[in-house]
Coordinates of C-alpha atoms in Angstrom, one line a residue:
M1 CA 65.1 -18.6 -1.7
L2 CA 63.5 -16.1 -4.0
Q3 CA 64.7 -12.5 -4.6
M4 CA 62.3 -10.1 -6.4
T5 CA 61.1 -6.6 -6.6
P6 CA 57.7 -5.9 -5.1
S7 CA 56.3 -5.2 -8.6
R8 CA 57.3 -8.7 -9.8
L9 CA 56.0 -10.3 -6.6
Q10 CA 52.7 -8.6 -7.2
M11 CA 52.5 -10.1 -10.6
L12 CA 53.3 -13.6 -9.2
L13 CA 50.6 -13.3 -6.5
G14 CA 48.1 -12.3 -9.2
H15 CA 48.3 -15.7 -10.7
E16 CA 47.0 -18.8 -9.0
A17 CA 49.9 -21.0 -10.0
G18 CA 52.3 -18.4 -8.8
S19 CA 50.7 -18.2 -5.4
R20 CA 50.9 -22.0 -5.0
A21 CA 54.6 -21.9 -6.0
L22 CA 55.4 -19.4 -3.3
Q23 CA 54.2 -21.9 -0.6
S24 CA 57.3 -24.1 -1.3
V25 CA 59.8 -21.2 -1.1
K26 CA 61.7 -21.0 2.2
A27 CA 62.7 -17.3 2.0
I28 CA 61.5 -14.3 0.0
M29 CA 63.9 -11.3 -0.3
V30 CA 62.2 -8.1 -1.4
G31 CA 64.1 -5.1 -2.6
G32 CA 64.7 -2.5 -5.3
E33 CA 61.5 -0.6 -4.5
A34 CA 59.4 0.3 -1.4
L35 CA 57.5 -2.6 -0.1
P36 CA 53.7 -1.8 0.0
S37 CA 51.9 -2.8 3.2
K38 CA 49.2 -4.7 1.2
L39 CA 51.8 -6.8 -0.5
L40 CA 53.5 -7.6 2.8
A41 CA 50.2 -8.7 4.2
A42 CA 49.6 -11.0 1.1
L43 CA 53.0 -12.5 1.5
Q44 CA 52.5 -13.1 5.2
A45 CA 49.1 -14.8 4.4
I46 CA 51.0 -17.5 2.5
N47 CA 52.2 -18.7 5.9
G48 CA 55.3 -20.4 4.7
P49 CA 58.4 -18.5 3.6
R50 CA 60.4 -16.1 5.7
I51 CA 60.2 -12.5 4.3
Y52 CA 63.1 -10.1 4.2
N53 CA 63.1 -6.4 3.2
M54 CA 66.4 -5.5 1.6
Y55 CA 67.8 -1.9 1.1
G56 CA 70.8 -0.6 -0.7
P57 CA 71.8 1.4 -3.7
T58 CA 73.9 0.2 -6.6
E59 CA 76.8 2.4 -5.4
T60 CA 77.1 0.2 -2.3
T61 CA 76.9 -3.2 -4.1
V62 CA 73.1 -3.2 -3.9
W63 CA 72.4 -4.5 -0.3
S64 CA 73.4 -2.5 2.8
A65 CA 70.6 -3.2 5.3
V66 CA 68.0 -5.9 5.9
Q67 CA 65.0 -6.5 8.1
E68 CA 63.0 -9.7 8.5
L69 CA 59.2 -8.9 8.1
T70 CA 57.8 -12.4 8.4
H71 CA 55.6 -11.4 11.4
A72 CA 56.2 -7.7 11.4
Q73 CA 53.4 -5.1 11.5
E74 CA 55.5 -2.2 10.4
I75 CA 57.8 -1.9 7.4
N76 CA 61.4 -0.6 7.8
I77 CA 64.8 -1.3 6.2
G78 CA 66.3 -2.9 9.3
R79 CA 69.9 -2.7 10.3
P80 CA 73.2 -2.6 8.4
I81 CA 74.6 -5.9 7.1
A82 CA 78.1 -7.1 8.0
N83 CA 81.0 -4.9 7.1
T84 CA 78.7 -2.0 6.6
Q85 CA 78.1 1.2 8.6
I86 CA 75.1 3.5 8.2
Y87 CA 75.0 7.1 9.4
I88 CA 72.0 9.5 9.5
M89 CA 73.3 13.0 9.0
N90 CA 72.0 16.6 8.9
A91 CA 73.0 19.2 6.4
N92 CA 76.0 20.2 8.5
G93 CA 77.5 16.7 8.4
E94 CA 76.5 16.0 12.0
L95 CA 74.9 12.7 13.2
Q96 CA 71.2 12.9 13.9
P97 CA 69.8 11.6 17.1
V98 CA 67.2 8.8 17.3
G99 CA 63.9 9.8 15.6
V100 CA 65.3 12.8 13.7
P101 CA 65.3 12.5 9.9
G102 CA 68.4 13.1 7.9
E103 CA 70.4 11.9 4.9
L104 CA 71.3 8.2 4.9
C105 CA 75.0 7.7 4.3
I106 CA 76.8 4.4 3.9
A107 CA 80.3 3.3 4.6
G108 CA 82.0 -0.1 4.4
E109 CA 83.8 -2.5 2.2
G110 CA 80.9 -2.7 -0.4
L111 CA 81.3 0.9 -1.6
A112 CA 82.0 1.4 -5.3
R113 CA 85.1 3.3 -6.4
G114 CA 82.9 6.0 -7.9
Y115 CA 81.2 6.9 -11.2
W116 CA 83.0 6.0 -14.5
K117 CA 84.5 9.2 -15.9
R118 CA 82.3 11.4 -13.8
E119 CA 84.8 12.9 -11.3
E120 CA 82.6 15.8 -10.1
L121 CA 79.7 13.5 -9.3
T122 CA 82.0 11.0 -7.6
A123 CA 83.5 13.8 -5.4
E124 CA 80.0 15.0 -4.5
K125 CA 78.6 11.6 -3.6
F126 CA 81.6 9.6 -2.3
V127 CA 83.1 11.7 0.5
N128 CA 85.5 11.3 3.4
N129 CA 84.1 9.5 6.4
P130 CA 84.8 11.6 9.5
F131 CA 83.5 8.8 11.8
A132 CA 85.7 5.9 10.4
G133 CA 88.1 6.0 13.4
G134 CA 90.9 4.5 11.4
K135 CA 88.8 1.4 10.5
A136 CA 90.2 -0.1 7.3
G137 CA 87.7 -0.1 4.4
H138 CA 85.5 2.6 6.0
E139 CA 87.5 5.7 5.0
R140 CA 84.8 6.9 2.6
M141 CA 81.1 7.0 2.7
Y142 CA 78.3 7.3 0.1
R143 CA 75.7 10.0 0.3
T144 CA 72.5 8.3 -0.9
G145 CA 70.2 11.3 -1.1
D146 CA 67.6 9.2 0.8
L147 CA 65.8 10.5 3.9
A148 CA 65.7 8.2 6.9
R149 CA 65.8 8.1 10.7
W150 CA 66.9 5.8 13.4
M151 CA 64.1 4.1 15.4
P152 CA 64.3 3.5 19.2
D153 CA 64.7 -0.2 18.6
G154 CA 67.8 0.3 16.4
N155 CA 66.1 -0.2 13.1
I156 CA 66.1 2.4 10.3
E157 CA 62.9 3.9 8.8
Y158 CA 63.1 4.9 5.2
L159 CA 61.3 8.2 4.5
G160 CA 61.8 8.7 0.8
R161 CA 64.1 10.8 -1.4
M162 CA 65.4 14.1 -0.2
D163 CA 64.9 15.8 -3.6
H164 CA 61.8 15.8 -5.8
Q165 CA 62.9 12.8 -7.8
V166 CA 60.6 9.8 -7.6
K167 CA 60.7 6.3 -9.1
I168 CA 57.5 5.3 -10.8
R169 CA 57.0 2.3 -13.1
G170 CA 60.7 1.7 -13.1
Y171 CA 61.6 5.2 -14.2
R172 CA 63.4 7.9 -12.2
I173 CA 61.3 11.1 -12.7
E174 CA 62.2 14.7 -11.9
L175 CA 58.9 16.3 -10.8
G176 CA 60.1 19.7 -11.7
E177 CA 60.4 18.8 -15.4
I178 CA 56.6 18.0 -15.5
E179 CA 55.8 21.2 -13.6
S180 CA 57.7 23.3 -16.1
Q181 CA 55.9 21.7 -19.0
L182 CA 52.5 22.1 -17.4
L183 CA 53.2 25.8 -16.8
Q184 CA 53.7 26.1 -20.6
V185 CA 50.0 25.3 -21.1
E186 CA 48.0 28.4 -21.8
S187 CA 46.0 29.7 -18.8
V188 CA 47.9 27.6 -16.3
R189 CA 49.4 29.9 -13.7
E190 CA 50.8 27.6 -11.0
A191 CA 51.6 23.9 -11.1
V192 CA 52.7 21.3 -8.6
I193 CA 53.4 17.6 -9.3
M194 CA 53.3 15.0 -6.5
A195 CA 53.6 11.3 -6.4
R196 CA 50.8 9.8 -4.2
A197 CA 49.8 6.3 -3.5
D198 CA 46.5 5.1 -4.8
E199 CA 44.1 2.5 -3.3
T200 CA 46.5 -0.3 -4.3
D201 CA 49.6 1.3 -2.8
Q202 CA 50.9 2.1 -6.3
K203 CA 52.4 5.5 -6.8
Q204 CA 50.6 7.8 -9.3
L205 CA 51.6 11.2 -10.5
V206 CA 49.1 13.9 -9.5
A207 CA 49.1 17.3 -11.2
Y208 CA 47.7 20.3 -9.3
Y209 CA 47.2 23.4 -11.3
V210 CA 45.8 26.9 -10.9
A211 CA 44.0 28.4 -13.9
S212 CA 41.1 30.7 -14.7
Q213 CA 38.9 27.7 -15.3
E214 CA 39.1 23.9 -15.1
L215 CA 40.7 22.2 -18.1
G216 CA 39.8 18.8 -19.4
A217 CA 42.2 15.9 -18.6
G218 CA 42.3 14.9 -22.3
E219 CA 43.3 18.4 -23.3
L220 CA 46.1 18.6 -20.7
R221 CA 47.4 15.1 -21.6
H222 CA 47.5 16.2 -25.3
E223 CA 49.5 19.3 -24.5
L224 CA 52.0 17.5 -22.2
G225 CA 52.2 14.5 -24.6
Q226 CA 53.9 16.7 -27.1
E227 CA 56.9 17.2 -24.8
L228 CA 56.9 14.4 -22.3
P229 CA 57.2 10.6 -22.6
S230 CA 54.2 8.5 -21.5
Y231 CA 55.8 7.4 -18.2
M232 CA 55.9 11.1 -17.1
M233 CA 52.3 11.7 -17.8
P234 CA 50.2 12.5 -14.6
S235 CA 47.4 10.1 -13.8
Y236 CA 45.3 12.8 -12.1
F237 CA 44.7 16.5 -12.9
I238 CA 43.3 18.6 -10.0
W239 CA 42.2 22.2 -10.7
L240 CA 42.5 24.6 -7.8
E241 CA 41.5 28.2 -7.5
Q242 CA 44.6 28.8 -5.5
M243 CA 47.5 26.9 -4.0
P244 CA 47.5 26.3 -0.2
L245 CA 50.3 28.2 1.4
T246 CA 52.4 27.8 4.6
P247 CA 52.8 30.7 7.1
N248 CA 56.0 31.7 5.3
G249 CA 54.3 31.9 1.9
K250 CA 55.5 28.7 0.4
I251 CA 53.2 26.1 -1.3
D252 CA 52.0 23.8 1.4
R253 CA 52.2 20.4 -0.3
K254 CA 50.9 18.5 2.6
S255 CA 47.6 20.4 2.3
L256 CA 47.0 19.6 -1.3
P257 CA 43.9 17.4 -1.6
A258 CA 44.1 13.7 -2.4
P259 CA 42.5 12.7 -5.8
E260 CA 38.9 11.7 -5.6
G261 CA 37.2 9.2 -7.8
N262 CA 38.8 6.9 -10.3
L263 CA 41.1 7.5 -13.2
H264 CA 39.6 8.8 -16.4
S265 CA 41.4 9.3 -19.7
G266 CA 39.2 12.3 -20.6
A267 CA 37.9 10.5 -23.7
D268 CA 34.2 10.2 -24.6
Y269 CA 32.6 6.9 -23.5
V270 CA 31.9 4.4 -26.3
E271 CA 30.4 1.1 -25.3
P272 CA 32.2 -2.2 -26.5
R273 CA 30.0 -4.3 -28.9
T274 CA 31.9 -7.4 -29.9
A275 CA 33.0 -10.3 -27.7
P276 CA 36.7 -9.5 -28.0
E277 CA 36.0 -5.8 -27.2
R278 CA 34.0 -6.7 -24.1
A279 CA 36.6 -9.2 -23.0
L280 CA 39.4 -6.6 -23.4
V281 CA 37.4 -3.9 -21.5
A282 CA 36.8 -6.4 -18.6
V283 CA 40.5 -7.2 -18.4
W284 CA 41.5 -3.5 -18.4
Q285 CA 38.9 -2.8 -15.7
S286 CA 40.3 -5.6 -13.6
V287 CA 44.0 -4.9 -13.9
L288 CA 43.8 -1.1 -13.9
G289 CA 41.3 -0.9 -11.2
V290 CA 39.0 1.3 -13.2
P291 CA 35.2 0.6 -13.0
T292 CA 34.4 2.0 -16.4
V293 CA 36.5 1.6 -19.6
G294 CA 35.3 2.7 -23.0
M295 CA 36.5 2.0 -26.5
L296 CA 38.3 5.3 -26.8
D297 CA 40.2 5.1 -23.5
N298 CA 44.0 5.0 -23.6
F299 CA 46.0 2.4 -21.6
F300 CA 48.6 4.9 -20.4
D301 CA 46.1 7.5 -19.5
L302 CA 44.4 5.0 -17.1
G303 CA 47.7 4.4 -15.2
G304 CA 49.0 1.6 -17.4
D305 CA 52.7 0.6 -17.3
S306 CA 54.9 -2.3 -18.4
I307 CA 54.1 -4.3 -15.3
K308 CA 50.3 -3.9 -15.9
A309 CA 50.8 -4.6 -19.6
I310 CA 52.2 -8.1 -18.7
Q311 CA 49.3 -8.7 -16.4
I312 CA 46.8 -7.7 -19.1
V313 CA 48.4 -10.1 -21.6
S314 CA 48.3 -12.9 -19.0
R315 CA 44.7 -12.1 -18.0
A316 CA 43.6 -12.0 -21.6
F317 CA 45.0 -15.4 -22.2
Q318 CA 43.2 -16.8 -19.2
V319 CA 39.9 -15.6 -20.7
G320 CA 40.7 -17.1 -24.1
Y321 CA 42.5 -14.4 -26.1
K322 CA 46.1 -14.1 -27.3
L323 CA 47.5 -10.6 -27.1
D324 CA 51.1 -9.5 -27.8
M325 CA 52.5 -7.0 -25.5
K326 CA 54.1 -5.1 -28.4
D327 CA 50.6 -4.5 -29.8
L328 CA 49.4 -3.1 -26.5
F329 CA 52.2 -0.5 -26.6
R330 CA 51.6 0.1 -30.3
Y331 CA 47.8 0.4 -30.1
P332 CA 47.1 1.6 -26.5
I333 CA 43.5 2.5 -27.3
V334 CA 40.8 -0.2 -26.8
A335 CA 39.3 0.3 -30.2
T336 CA 42.6 0.0 -32.1
L337 CA 43.9 -2.9 -29.9
A338 CA 40.9 -5.2 -30.0
P339 CA 41.4 -6.2 -33.7
H340 CA 44.8 -7.5 -32.8
M341 CA 43.5 -10.0 -30.2
H342 CA 43.1 -13.6 -31.4
E343 CA 40.9 -16.3 -29.8
V344 CA 42.9 -19.3 -28.6
S345 CA 41.7 -22.8 -27.6
R346 CA 41.9 -23.7 -23.9
M347 CA 44.7 -26.0 -22.8
A348 CA 44.3 -28.3 -19.9
D349 CA 46.6 -27.6 -16.9
Q350 CA 49.4 -30.2 -16.9
G351 CA 50.0 -31.5 -13.4
E352 CA 53.2 -33.0 -12.1
V353 CA 54.5 -36.0 -14.0
S354 CA 56.2 -38.8 -12.0
G355 CA 57.2 -42.5 -12.5
E356 CA 59.8 -44.5 -14.3
T357 CA 60.8 -43.6 -17.9
A358 CA 62.8 -45.6 -20.5
L359 CA 66.4 -44.5 -21.1
L360 CA 67.1 -42.4 -24.2
P361 CA 69.4 -43.6 -26.9
I362 CA 72.2 -41.3 -25.8
Q363 CA 71.9 -42.7 -22.2
H364 CA 72.2 -46.2 -23.5
E365 CA 75.3 -45.2 -25.4
F366 CA 76.8 -43.7 -22.2
F367 CA 76.4 -46.8 -20.1
A368 CA 77.6 -49.0 -22.9
Q369 CA 81.0 -47.3 -22.7
E370 CA 81.8 -49.2 -19.4
Q371 CA 83.5 -46.2 -17.9
V372 CA 85.7 -46.7 -14.7
D373 CA 84.1 -45.2 -11.6
V374 CA 80.8 -44.4 -13.3
H375 CA 79.5 -42.8 -10.1
H376 CA 81.8 -39.8 -10.7
F377 CA 79.3 -38.7 -13.3
N378 CA 76.5 -38.3 -10.8

């Protein structure tokens, strides 16, 4: 059995040896992040292990629901596990009927006691369970803040977070913080930040802004970079003459256009010249899914993160270059990173070794002791 997040499984599938290794696994349990449909299809194509989608927050001892997806066409989080009860509730604390979204709440013996020395947050999230019916261990329930709905077949469909917090590249991000900083940029009048899936089903931050004229992506990244960490930097910047509105005058987020084209850091294009530079550019293009990478492009501006950094280091080694991940974070621009790559000699792939081997000296000493019931040491 193998238990991993989708991001780690994606890394494993990206390596030939990893794909072969998964063929001998009997069961793969995926959780911790939303499972992309393309990753599920890749796992199903292995045609060996059974695939399970796991759901549950830390506050309920991690796992609360499970669904087998070995032959499934649609992805959901399944049904509650043993000793667990799940409720879908509206804002008034009433149970939602089948098909109607609401907040996912969890009761059962797996609930934590609360948050350490955070009484107010504990009281807000861990509340009395009005549906317990006297059942021991179910007196309280945890409000997850997740949006979900019951399906007609009894499974639960996860719809995302109720607030504007999103999880990207392993970080929980408050979209409102980025919007506030973008509004500090001169000439930006309105700003909306959304998390949208790209062609690889990876979430990317998209910034929509209204200004008197279109601003360069490089300029906006420079302004935001003075206040925001790299993981909160939008991958796309889309200029609008005005925000689309709903009939009641609110911004219509569903009508905001999807990003067109590929990621671009905003830097001027400079062609690679040396062999290491060309190799590095090719690796970046492959891992980041960007057709054109120049010497002045920044790893993070092109959607790079810690997971893709590991993939770049691995892919660079496959093409004959050693690259330390700390250097990638220290020198995220191609021109400054290339000098820190070192050519390595190719090593032959070592296959499985089998057959008889001679005993080691310490093994000879063990058998020489003439222990009683030697089989007890097996």
